[in-house]
PDB file of N, CA and C in Angstrom:
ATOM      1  N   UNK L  60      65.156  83.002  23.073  1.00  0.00           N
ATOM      2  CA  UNK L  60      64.237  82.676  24.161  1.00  0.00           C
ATOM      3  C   UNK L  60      63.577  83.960  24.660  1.00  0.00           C
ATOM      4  N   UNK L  61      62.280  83.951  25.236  1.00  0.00           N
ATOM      5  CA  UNK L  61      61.564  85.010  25.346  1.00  0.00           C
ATOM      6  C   UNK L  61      61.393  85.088  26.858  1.00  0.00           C
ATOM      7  N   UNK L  62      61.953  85.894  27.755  1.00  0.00           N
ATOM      8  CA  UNK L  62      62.365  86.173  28.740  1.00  0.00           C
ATOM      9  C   UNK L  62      61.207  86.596  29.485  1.00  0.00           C
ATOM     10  N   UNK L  63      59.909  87.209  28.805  1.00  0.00           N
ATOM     11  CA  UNK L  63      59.268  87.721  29.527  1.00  0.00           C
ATOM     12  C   UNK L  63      57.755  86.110  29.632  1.00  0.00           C
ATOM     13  N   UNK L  64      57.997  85.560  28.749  1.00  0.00           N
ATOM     14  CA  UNK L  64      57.318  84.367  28.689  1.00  0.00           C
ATOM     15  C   UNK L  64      57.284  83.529  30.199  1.00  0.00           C
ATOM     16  N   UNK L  65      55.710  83.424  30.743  1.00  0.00           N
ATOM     17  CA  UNK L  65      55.629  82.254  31.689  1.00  0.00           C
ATOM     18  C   UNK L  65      56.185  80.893  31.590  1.00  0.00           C
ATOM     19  N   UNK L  66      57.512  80.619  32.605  1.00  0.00           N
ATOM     20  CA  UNK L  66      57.288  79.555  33.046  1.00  0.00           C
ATOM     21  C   UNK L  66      55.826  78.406  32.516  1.00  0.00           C
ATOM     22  N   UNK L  67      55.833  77.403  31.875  1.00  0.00           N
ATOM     23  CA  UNK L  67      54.837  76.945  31.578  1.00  0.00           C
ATOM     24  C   UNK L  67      54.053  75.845  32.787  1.00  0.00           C
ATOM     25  N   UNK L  68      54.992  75.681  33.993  1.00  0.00           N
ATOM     26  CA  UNK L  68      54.690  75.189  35.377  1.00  0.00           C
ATOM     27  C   UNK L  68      53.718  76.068  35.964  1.00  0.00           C
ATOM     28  N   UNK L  69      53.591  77.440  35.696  1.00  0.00           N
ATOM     29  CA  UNK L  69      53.117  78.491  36.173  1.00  0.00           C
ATOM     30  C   UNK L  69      51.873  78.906  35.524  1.00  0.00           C
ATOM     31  N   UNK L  70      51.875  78.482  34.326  1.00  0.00           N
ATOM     32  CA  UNK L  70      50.577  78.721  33.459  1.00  0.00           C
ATOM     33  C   UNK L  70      49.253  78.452  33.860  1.00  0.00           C
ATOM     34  N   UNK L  71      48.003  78.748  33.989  1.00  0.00           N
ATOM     35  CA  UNK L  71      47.054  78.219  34.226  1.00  0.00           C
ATOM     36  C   UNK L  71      46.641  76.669  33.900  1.00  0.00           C
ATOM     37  N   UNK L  72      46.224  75.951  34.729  1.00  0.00           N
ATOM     38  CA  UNK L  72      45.801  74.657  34.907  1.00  0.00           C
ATOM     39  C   UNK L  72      47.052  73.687  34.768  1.00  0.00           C
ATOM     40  N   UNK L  73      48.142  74.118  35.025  1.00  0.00           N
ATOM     41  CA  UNK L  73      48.822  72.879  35.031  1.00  0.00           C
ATOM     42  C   UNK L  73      48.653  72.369  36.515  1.00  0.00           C
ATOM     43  N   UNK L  74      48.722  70.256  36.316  1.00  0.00           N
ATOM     44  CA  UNK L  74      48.564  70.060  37.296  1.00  0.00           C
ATOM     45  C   UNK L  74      49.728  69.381  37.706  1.00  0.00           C
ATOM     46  N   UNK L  75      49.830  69.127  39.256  1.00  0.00           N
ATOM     47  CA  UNK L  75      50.629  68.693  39.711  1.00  0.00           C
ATOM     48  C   UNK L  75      49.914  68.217  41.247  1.00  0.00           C
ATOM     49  N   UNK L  76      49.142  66.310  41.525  1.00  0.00           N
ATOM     50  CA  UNK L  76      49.204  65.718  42.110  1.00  0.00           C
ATOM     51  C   UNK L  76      49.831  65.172  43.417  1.00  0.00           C
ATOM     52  N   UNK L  77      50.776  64.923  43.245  1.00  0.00           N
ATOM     53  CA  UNK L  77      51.629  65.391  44.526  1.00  0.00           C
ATOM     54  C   UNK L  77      51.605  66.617  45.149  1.00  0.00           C
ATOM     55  N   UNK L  78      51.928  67.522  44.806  1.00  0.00           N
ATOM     56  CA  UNK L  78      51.877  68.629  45.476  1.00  0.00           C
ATOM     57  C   UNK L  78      50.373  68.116  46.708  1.00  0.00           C
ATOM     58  N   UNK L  79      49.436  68.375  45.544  1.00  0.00           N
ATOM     59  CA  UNK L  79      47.759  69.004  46.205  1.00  0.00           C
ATOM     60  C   UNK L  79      47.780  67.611  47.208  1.00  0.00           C
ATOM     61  N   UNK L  80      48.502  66.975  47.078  1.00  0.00           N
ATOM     62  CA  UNK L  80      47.903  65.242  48.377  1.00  0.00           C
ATOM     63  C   UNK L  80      48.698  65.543  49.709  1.00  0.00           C
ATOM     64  N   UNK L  81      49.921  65.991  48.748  1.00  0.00           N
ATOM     65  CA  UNK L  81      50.899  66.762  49.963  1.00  0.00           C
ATOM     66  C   UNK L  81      50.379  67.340  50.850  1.00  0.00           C
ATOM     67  N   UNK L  82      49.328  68.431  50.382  1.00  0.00           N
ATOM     68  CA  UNK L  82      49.230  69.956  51.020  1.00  0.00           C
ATOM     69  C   UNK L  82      47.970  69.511  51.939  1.00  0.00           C
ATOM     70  N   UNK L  83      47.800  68.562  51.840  1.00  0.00           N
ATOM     71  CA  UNK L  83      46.379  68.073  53.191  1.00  0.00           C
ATOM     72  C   UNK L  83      46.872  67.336  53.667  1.00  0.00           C
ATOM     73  N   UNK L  84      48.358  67.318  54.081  1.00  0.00           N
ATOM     74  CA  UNK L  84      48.824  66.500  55.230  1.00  0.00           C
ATOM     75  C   UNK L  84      49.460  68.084  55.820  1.00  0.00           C
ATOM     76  N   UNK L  85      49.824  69.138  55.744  1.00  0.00           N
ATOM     77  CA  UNK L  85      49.802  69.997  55.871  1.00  0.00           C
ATOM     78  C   UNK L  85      48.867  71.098  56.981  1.00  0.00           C
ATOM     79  N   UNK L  86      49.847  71.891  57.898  1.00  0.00           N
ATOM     80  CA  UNK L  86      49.064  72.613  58.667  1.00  0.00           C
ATOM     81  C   UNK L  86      48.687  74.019  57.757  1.00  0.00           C
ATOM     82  N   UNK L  87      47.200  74.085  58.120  1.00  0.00           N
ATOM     83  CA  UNK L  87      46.759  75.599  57.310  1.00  0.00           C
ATOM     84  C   UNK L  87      47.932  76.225  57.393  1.00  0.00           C
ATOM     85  N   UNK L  88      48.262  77.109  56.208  1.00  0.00           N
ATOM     86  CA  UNK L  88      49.307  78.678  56.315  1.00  0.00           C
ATOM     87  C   UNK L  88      49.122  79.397  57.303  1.00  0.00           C
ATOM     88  N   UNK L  89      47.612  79.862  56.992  1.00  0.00           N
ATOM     89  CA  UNK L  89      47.019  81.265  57.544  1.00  0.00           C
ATOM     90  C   UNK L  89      47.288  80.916  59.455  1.00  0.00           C
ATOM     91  N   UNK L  90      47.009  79.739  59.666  1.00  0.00           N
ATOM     92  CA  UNK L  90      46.614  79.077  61.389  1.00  0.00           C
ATOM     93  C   UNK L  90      48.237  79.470  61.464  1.00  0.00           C
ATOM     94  N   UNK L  91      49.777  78.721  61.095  1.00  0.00           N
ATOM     95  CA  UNK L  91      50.555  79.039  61.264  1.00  0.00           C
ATOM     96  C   UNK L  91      51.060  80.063  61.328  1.00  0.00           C
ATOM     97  N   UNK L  92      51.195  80.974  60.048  1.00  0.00           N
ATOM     98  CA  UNK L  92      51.577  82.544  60.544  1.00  0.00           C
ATOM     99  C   UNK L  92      50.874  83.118  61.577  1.00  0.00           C
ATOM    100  N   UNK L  93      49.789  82.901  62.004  1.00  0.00           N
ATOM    101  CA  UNK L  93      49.041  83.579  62.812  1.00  0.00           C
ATOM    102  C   UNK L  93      49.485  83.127  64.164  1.00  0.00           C
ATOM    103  N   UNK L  94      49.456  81.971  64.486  1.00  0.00           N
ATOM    104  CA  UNK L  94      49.891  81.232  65.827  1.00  0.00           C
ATOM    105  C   UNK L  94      48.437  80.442  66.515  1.00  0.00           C
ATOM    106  N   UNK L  95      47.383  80.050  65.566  1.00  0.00           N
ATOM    107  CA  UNK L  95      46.432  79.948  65.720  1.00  0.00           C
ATOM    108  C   UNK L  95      46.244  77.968  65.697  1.00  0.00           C
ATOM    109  N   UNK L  96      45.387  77.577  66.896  1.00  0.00           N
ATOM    110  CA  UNK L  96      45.140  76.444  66.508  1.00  0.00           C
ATOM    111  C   UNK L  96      44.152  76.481  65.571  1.00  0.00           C
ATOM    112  N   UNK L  97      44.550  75.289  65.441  1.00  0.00           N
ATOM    113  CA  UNK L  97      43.594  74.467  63.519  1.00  0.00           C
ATOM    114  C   UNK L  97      42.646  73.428  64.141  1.00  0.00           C
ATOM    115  N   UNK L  98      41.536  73.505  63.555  1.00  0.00           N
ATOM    116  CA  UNK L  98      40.706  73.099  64.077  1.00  0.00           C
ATOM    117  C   UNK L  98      39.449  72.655  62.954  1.00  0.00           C
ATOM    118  N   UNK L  99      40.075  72.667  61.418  1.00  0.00           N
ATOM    119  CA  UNK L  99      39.079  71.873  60.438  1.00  0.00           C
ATOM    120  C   UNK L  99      40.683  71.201  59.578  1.00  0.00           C
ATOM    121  N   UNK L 100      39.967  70.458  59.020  1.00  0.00           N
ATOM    122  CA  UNK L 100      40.982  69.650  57.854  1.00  0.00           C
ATOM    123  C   UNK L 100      41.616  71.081  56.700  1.00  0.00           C
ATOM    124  N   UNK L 101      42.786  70.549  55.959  1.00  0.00           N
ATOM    125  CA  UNK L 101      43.455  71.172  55.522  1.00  0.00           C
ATOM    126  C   UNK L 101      42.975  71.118  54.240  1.00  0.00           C
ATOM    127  N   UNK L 102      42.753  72.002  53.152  1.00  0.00           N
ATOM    128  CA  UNK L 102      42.692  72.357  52.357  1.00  0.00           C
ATOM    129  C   UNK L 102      43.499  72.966  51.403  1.00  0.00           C
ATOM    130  N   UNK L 103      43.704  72.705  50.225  1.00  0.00           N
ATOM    131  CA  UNK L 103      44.417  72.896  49.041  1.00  0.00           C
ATOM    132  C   UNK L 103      43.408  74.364  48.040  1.00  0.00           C
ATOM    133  N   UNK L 104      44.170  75.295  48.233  1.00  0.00           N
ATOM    134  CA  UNK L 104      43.333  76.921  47.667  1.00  0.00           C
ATOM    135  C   UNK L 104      44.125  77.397  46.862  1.00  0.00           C
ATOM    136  N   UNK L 105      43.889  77.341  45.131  1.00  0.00           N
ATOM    137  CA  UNK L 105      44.225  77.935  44.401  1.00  0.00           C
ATOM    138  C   UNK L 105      44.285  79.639  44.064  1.00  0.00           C
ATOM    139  N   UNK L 106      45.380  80.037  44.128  1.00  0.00           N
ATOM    140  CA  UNK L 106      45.508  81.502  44.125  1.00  0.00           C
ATOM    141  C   UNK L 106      44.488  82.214  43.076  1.00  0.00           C
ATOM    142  N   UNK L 107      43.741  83.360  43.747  1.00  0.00           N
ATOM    143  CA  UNK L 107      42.769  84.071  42.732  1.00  0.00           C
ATOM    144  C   UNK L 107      42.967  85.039  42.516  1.00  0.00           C
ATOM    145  N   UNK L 108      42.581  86.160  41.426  1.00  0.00           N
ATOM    146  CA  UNK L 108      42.943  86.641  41.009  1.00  0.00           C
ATOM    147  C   UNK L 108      43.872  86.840  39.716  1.00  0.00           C
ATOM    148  N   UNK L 109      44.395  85.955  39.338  1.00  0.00           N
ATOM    149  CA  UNK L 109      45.244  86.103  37.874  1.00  0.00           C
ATOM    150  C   UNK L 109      44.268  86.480  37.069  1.00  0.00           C
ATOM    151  N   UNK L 110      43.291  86.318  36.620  1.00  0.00           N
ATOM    152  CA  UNK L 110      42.408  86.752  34.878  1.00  0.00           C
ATOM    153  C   UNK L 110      42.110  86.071  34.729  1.00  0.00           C
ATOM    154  N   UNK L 111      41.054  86.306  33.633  1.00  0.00           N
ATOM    155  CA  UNK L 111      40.689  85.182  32.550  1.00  0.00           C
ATOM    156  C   UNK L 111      39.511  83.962  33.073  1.00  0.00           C
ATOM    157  N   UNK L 112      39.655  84.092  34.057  1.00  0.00           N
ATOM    158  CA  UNK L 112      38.730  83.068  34.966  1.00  0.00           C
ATOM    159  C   UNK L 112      39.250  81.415  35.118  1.00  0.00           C
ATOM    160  N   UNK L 113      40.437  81.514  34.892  1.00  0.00           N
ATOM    161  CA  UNK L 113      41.248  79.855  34.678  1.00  0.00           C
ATOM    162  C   UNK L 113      41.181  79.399  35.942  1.00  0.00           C
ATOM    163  N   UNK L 114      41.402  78.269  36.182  1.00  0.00           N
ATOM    164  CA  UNK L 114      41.956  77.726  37.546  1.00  0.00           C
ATOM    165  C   UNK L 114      43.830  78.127  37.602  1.00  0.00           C
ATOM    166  N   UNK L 115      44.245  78.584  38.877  1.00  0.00           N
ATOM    167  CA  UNK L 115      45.504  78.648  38.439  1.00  0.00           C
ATOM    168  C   UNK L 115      46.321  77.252  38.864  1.00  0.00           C
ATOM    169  N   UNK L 116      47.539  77.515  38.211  1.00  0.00           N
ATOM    170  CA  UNK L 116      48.866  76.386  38.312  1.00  0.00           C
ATOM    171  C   UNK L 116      48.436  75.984  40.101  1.00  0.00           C
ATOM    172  N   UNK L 117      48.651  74.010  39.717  1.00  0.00           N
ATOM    173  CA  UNK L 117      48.575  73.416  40.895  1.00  0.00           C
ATOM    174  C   UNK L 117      49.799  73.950  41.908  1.00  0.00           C
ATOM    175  N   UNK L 118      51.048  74.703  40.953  1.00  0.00           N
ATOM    176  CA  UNK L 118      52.170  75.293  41.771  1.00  0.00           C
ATOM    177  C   UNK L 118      51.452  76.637  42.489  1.00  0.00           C
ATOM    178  N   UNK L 119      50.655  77.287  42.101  1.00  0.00           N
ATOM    179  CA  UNK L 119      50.157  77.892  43.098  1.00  0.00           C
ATOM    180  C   UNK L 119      49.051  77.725  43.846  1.00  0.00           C
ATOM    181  N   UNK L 120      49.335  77.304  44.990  1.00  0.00           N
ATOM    182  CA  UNK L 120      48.383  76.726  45.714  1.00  0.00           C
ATOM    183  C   UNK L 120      48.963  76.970  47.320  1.00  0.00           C
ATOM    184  N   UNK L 121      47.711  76.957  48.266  1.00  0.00           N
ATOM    185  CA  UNK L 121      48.334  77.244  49.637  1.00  0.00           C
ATOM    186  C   UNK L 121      47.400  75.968  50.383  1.00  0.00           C
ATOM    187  N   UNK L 122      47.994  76.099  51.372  1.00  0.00           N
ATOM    188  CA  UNK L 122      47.176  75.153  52.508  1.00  0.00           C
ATOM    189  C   UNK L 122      46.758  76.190  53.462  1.00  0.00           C
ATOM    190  N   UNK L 123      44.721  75.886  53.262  1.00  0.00           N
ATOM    191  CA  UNK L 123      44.090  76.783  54.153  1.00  0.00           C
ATOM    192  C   UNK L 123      43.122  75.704  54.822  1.00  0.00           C
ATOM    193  N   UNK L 124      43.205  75.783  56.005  1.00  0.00           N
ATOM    194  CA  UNK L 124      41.994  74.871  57.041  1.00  0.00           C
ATOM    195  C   UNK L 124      40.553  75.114  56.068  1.00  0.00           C
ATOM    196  N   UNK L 125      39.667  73.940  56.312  1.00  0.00           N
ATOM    197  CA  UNK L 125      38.264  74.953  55.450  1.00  0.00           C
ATOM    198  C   UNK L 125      37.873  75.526  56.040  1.00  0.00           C
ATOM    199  N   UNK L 126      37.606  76.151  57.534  1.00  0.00           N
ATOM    200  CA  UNK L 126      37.008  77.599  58.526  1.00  0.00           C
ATOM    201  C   UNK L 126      38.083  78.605  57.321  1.00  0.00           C
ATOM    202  N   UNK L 127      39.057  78.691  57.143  1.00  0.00           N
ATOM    203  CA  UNK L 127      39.412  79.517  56.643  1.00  0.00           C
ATOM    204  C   UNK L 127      39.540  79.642  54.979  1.00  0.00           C
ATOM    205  N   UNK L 128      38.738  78.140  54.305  1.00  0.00           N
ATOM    206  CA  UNK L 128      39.030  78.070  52.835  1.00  0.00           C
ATOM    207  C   UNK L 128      37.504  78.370  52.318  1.00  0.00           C
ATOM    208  N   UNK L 129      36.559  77.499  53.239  1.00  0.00           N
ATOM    209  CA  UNK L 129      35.376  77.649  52.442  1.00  0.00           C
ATOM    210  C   UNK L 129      33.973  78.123  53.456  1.00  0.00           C
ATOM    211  N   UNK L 130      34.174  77.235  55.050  1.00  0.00           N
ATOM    212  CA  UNK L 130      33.278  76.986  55.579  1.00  0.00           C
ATOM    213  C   UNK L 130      33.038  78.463  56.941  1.00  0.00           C
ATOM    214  N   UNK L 131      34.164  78.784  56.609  1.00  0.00           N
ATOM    215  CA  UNK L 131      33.945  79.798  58.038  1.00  0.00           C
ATOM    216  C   UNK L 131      33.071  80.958  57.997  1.00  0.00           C
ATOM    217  N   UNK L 132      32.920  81.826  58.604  1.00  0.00           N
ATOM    218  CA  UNK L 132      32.497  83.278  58.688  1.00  0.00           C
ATOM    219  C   UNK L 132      32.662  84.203  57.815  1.00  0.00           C
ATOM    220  N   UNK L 133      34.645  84.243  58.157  1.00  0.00           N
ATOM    221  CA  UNK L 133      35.541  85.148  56.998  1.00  0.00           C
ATOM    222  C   UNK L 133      36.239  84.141  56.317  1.00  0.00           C
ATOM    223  N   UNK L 134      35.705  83.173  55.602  1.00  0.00           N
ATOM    224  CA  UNK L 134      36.788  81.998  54.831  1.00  0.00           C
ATOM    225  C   UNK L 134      36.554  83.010  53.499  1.00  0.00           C
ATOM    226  N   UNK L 135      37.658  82.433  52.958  1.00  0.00           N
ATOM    227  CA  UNK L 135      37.981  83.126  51.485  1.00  0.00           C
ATOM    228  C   UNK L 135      37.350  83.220  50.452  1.00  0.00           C
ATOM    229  N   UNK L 136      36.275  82.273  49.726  1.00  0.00           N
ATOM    230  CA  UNK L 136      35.230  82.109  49.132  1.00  0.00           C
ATOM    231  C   UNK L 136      34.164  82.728  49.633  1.00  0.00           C
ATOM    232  N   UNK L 137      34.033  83.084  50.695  1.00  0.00           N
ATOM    233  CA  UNK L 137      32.356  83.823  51.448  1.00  0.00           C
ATOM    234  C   UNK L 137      32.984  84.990  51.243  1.00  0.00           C
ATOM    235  N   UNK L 138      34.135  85.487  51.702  1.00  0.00           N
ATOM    236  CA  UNK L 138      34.224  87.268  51.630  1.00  0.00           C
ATOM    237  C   UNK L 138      34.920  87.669  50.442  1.00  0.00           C
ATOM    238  N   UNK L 139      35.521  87.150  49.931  1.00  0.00           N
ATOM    239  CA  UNK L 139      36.316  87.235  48.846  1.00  0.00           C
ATOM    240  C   UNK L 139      37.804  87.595  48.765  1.00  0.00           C
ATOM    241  N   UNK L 140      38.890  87.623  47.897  1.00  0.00           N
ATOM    242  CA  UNK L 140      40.158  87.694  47.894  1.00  0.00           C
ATOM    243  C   UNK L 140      40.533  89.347  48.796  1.00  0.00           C
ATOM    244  N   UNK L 141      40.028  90.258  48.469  1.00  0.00           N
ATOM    245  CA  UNK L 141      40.481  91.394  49.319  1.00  0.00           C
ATOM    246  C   UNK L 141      40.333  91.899  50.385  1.00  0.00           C
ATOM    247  N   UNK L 142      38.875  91.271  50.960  1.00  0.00           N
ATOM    248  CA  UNK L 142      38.543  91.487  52.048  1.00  0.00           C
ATOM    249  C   UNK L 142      39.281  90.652  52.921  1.00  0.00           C
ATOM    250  N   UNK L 143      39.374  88.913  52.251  1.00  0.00           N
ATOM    251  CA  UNK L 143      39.976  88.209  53.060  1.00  0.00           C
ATOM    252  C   UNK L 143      41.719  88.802  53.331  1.00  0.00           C
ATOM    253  N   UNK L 144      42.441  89.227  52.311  1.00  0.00           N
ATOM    254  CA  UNK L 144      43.793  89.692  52.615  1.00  0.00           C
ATOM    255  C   UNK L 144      43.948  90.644  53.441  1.00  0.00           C
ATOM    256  N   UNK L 145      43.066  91.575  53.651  1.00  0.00           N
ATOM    257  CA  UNK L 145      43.044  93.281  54.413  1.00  0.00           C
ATOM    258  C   UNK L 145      42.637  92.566  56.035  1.00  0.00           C
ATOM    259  N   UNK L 146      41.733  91.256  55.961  1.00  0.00           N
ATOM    260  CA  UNK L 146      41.055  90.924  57.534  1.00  0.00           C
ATOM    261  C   UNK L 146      42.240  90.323  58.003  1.00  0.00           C
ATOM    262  N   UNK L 147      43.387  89.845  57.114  1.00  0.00           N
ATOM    263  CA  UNK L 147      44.265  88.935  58.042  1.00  0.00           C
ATOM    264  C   UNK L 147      45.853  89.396  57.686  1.00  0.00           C
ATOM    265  N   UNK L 148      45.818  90.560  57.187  1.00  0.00           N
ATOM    266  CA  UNK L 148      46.949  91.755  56.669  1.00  0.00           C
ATOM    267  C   UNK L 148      48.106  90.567  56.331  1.00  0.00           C
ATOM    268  N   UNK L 149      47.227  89.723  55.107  1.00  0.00           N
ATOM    269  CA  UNK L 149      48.420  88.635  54.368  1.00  0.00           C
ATOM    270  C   UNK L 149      48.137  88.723  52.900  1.00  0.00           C
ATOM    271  N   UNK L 150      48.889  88.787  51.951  1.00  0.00           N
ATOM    272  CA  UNK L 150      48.357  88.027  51.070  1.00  0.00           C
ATOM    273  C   UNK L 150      48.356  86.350  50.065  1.00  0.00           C
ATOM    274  N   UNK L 151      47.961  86.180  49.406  1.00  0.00           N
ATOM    275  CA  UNK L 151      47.676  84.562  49.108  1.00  0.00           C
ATOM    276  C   UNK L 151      49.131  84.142  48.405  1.00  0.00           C
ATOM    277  N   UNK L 152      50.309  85.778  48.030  1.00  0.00           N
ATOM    278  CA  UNK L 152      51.516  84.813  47.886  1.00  0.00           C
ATOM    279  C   UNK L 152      51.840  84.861  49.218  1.00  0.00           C
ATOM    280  N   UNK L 153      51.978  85.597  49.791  1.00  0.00           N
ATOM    281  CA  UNK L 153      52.262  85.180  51.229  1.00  0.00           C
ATOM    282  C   UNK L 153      52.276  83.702  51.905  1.00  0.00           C
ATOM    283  N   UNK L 154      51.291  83.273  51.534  1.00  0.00           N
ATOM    284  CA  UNK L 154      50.463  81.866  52.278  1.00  0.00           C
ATOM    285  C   UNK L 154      51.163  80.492  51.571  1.00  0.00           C
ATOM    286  N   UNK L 155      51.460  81.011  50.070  1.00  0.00           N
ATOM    287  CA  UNK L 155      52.103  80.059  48.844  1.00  0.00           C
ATOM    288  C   UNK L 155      53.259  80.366  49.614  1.00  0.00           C
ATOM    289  N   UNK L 156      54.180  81.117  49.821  1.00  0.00           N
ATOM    290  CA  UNK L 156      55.584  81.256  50.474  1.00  0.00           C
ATOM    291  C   UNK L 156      55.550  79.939  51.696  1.00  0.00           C
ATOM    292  N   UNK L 157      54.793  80.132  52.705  1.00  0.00           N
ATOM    293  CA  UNK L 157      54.606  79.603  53.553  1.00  0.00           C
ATOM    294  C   UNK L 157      54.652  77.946  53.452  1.00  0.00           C
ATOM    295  N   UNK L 158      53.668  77.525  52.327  1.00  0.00           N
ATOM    296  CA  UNK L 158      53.375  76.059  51.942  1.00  0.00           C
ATOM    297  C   UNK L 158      54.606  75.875  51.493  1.00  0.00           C
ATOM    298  N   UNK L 159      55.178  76.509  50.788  1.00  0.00           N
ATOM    299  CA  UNK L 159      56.398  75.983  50.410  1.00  0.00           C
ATOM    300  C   UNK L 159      57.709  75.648  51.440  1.00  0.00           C
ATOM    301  N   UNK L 160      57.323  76.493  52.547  1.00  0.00           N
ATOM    302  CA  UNK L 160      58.714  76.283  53.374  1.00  0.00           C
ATOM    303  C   UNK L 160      57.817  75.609  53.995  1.00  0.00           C
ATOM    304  N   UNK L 161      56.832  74.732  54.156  1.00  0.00           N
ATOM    305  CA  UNK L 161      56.351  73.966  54.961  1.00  0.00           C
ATOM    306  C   UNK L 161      56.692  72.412  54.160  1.00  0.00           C
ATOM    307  N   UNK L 162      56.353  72.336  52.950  1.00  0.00           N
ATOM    308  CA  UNK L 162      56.482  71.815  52.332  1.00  0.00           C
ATOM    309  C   UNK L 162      58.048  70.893  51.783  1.00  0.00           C
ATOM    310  N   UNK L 163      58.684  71.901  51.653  1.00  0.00           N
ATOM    311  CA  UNK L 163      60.248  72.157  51.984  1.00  0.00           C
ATOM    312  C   UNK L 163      60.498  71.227  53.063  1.00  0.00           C
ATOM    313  N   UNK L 164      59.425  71.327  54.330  1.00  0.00           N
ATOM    314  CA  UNK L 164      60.465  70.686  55.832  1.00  0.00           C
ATOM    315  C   UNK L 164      59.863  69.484  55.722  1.00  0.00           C
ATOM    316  N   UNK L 165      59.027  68.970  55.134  1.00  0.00           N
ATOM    317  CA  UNK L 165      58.766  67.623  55.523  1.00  0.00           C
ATOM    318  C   UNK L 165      59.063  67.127  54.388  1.00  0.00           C
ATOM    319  N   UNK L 166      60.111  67.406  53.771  1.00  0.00           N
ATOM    320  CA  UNK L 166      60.451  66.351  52.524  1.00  0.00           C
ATOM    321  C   UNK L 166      61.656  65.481  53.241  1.00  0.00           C
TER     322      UNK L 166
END
């Protein structure tokens, strides 16, 4: 067995349905760590950055409000992955940590 080999859950484009239906019943990450009320619908944001230009694994994924996924000022798609991590001193595993222990409590 090849040890350094991805997880194939982890690979680009695998999907996983549940999860993403899950994660919009879900409070944004970013609103929670922060202590911030939420104030657009929840959104399902695939982690960027891996390569290659794939969509990544539905396992990586966070719950971001859209002010903070698509529609806001500094949402993540308008400024992009580094600016957005340095403006809110998090990064997007950070936020995946988060969904998961959020995720975790309402099972």
């Amino acid at each position: 067995m090849n040890n350094l080999k991805q997880d194939p859950k982890y690979r680009n484009g695998y999907k996983d349905k549940a999860r993403l239906a899950a994660i919009h019943n879900l409070p944004c990450s970013l609103s929670y760590l922060k202590g911030w009320k939420q104030t657009t619908i929840t959104e399902a944001h695939h982690l960027h950055g891996g390569g290659m230009g794939k969509k990544s694994s539905d396992l990586l994924t966070m719950s971001l409000a859209r002010e903070h996924h698509t529609s806001g000022k500094n949402a993540f798609h308008k400024i992009g992955r580094v600016a957005f991590e340095e403006l809110h001193n998090c990064t997007q595993e950070d936020l995946i940590e988060i969904t998961n222990k959020l995720l975790e409590y309402i099972k």
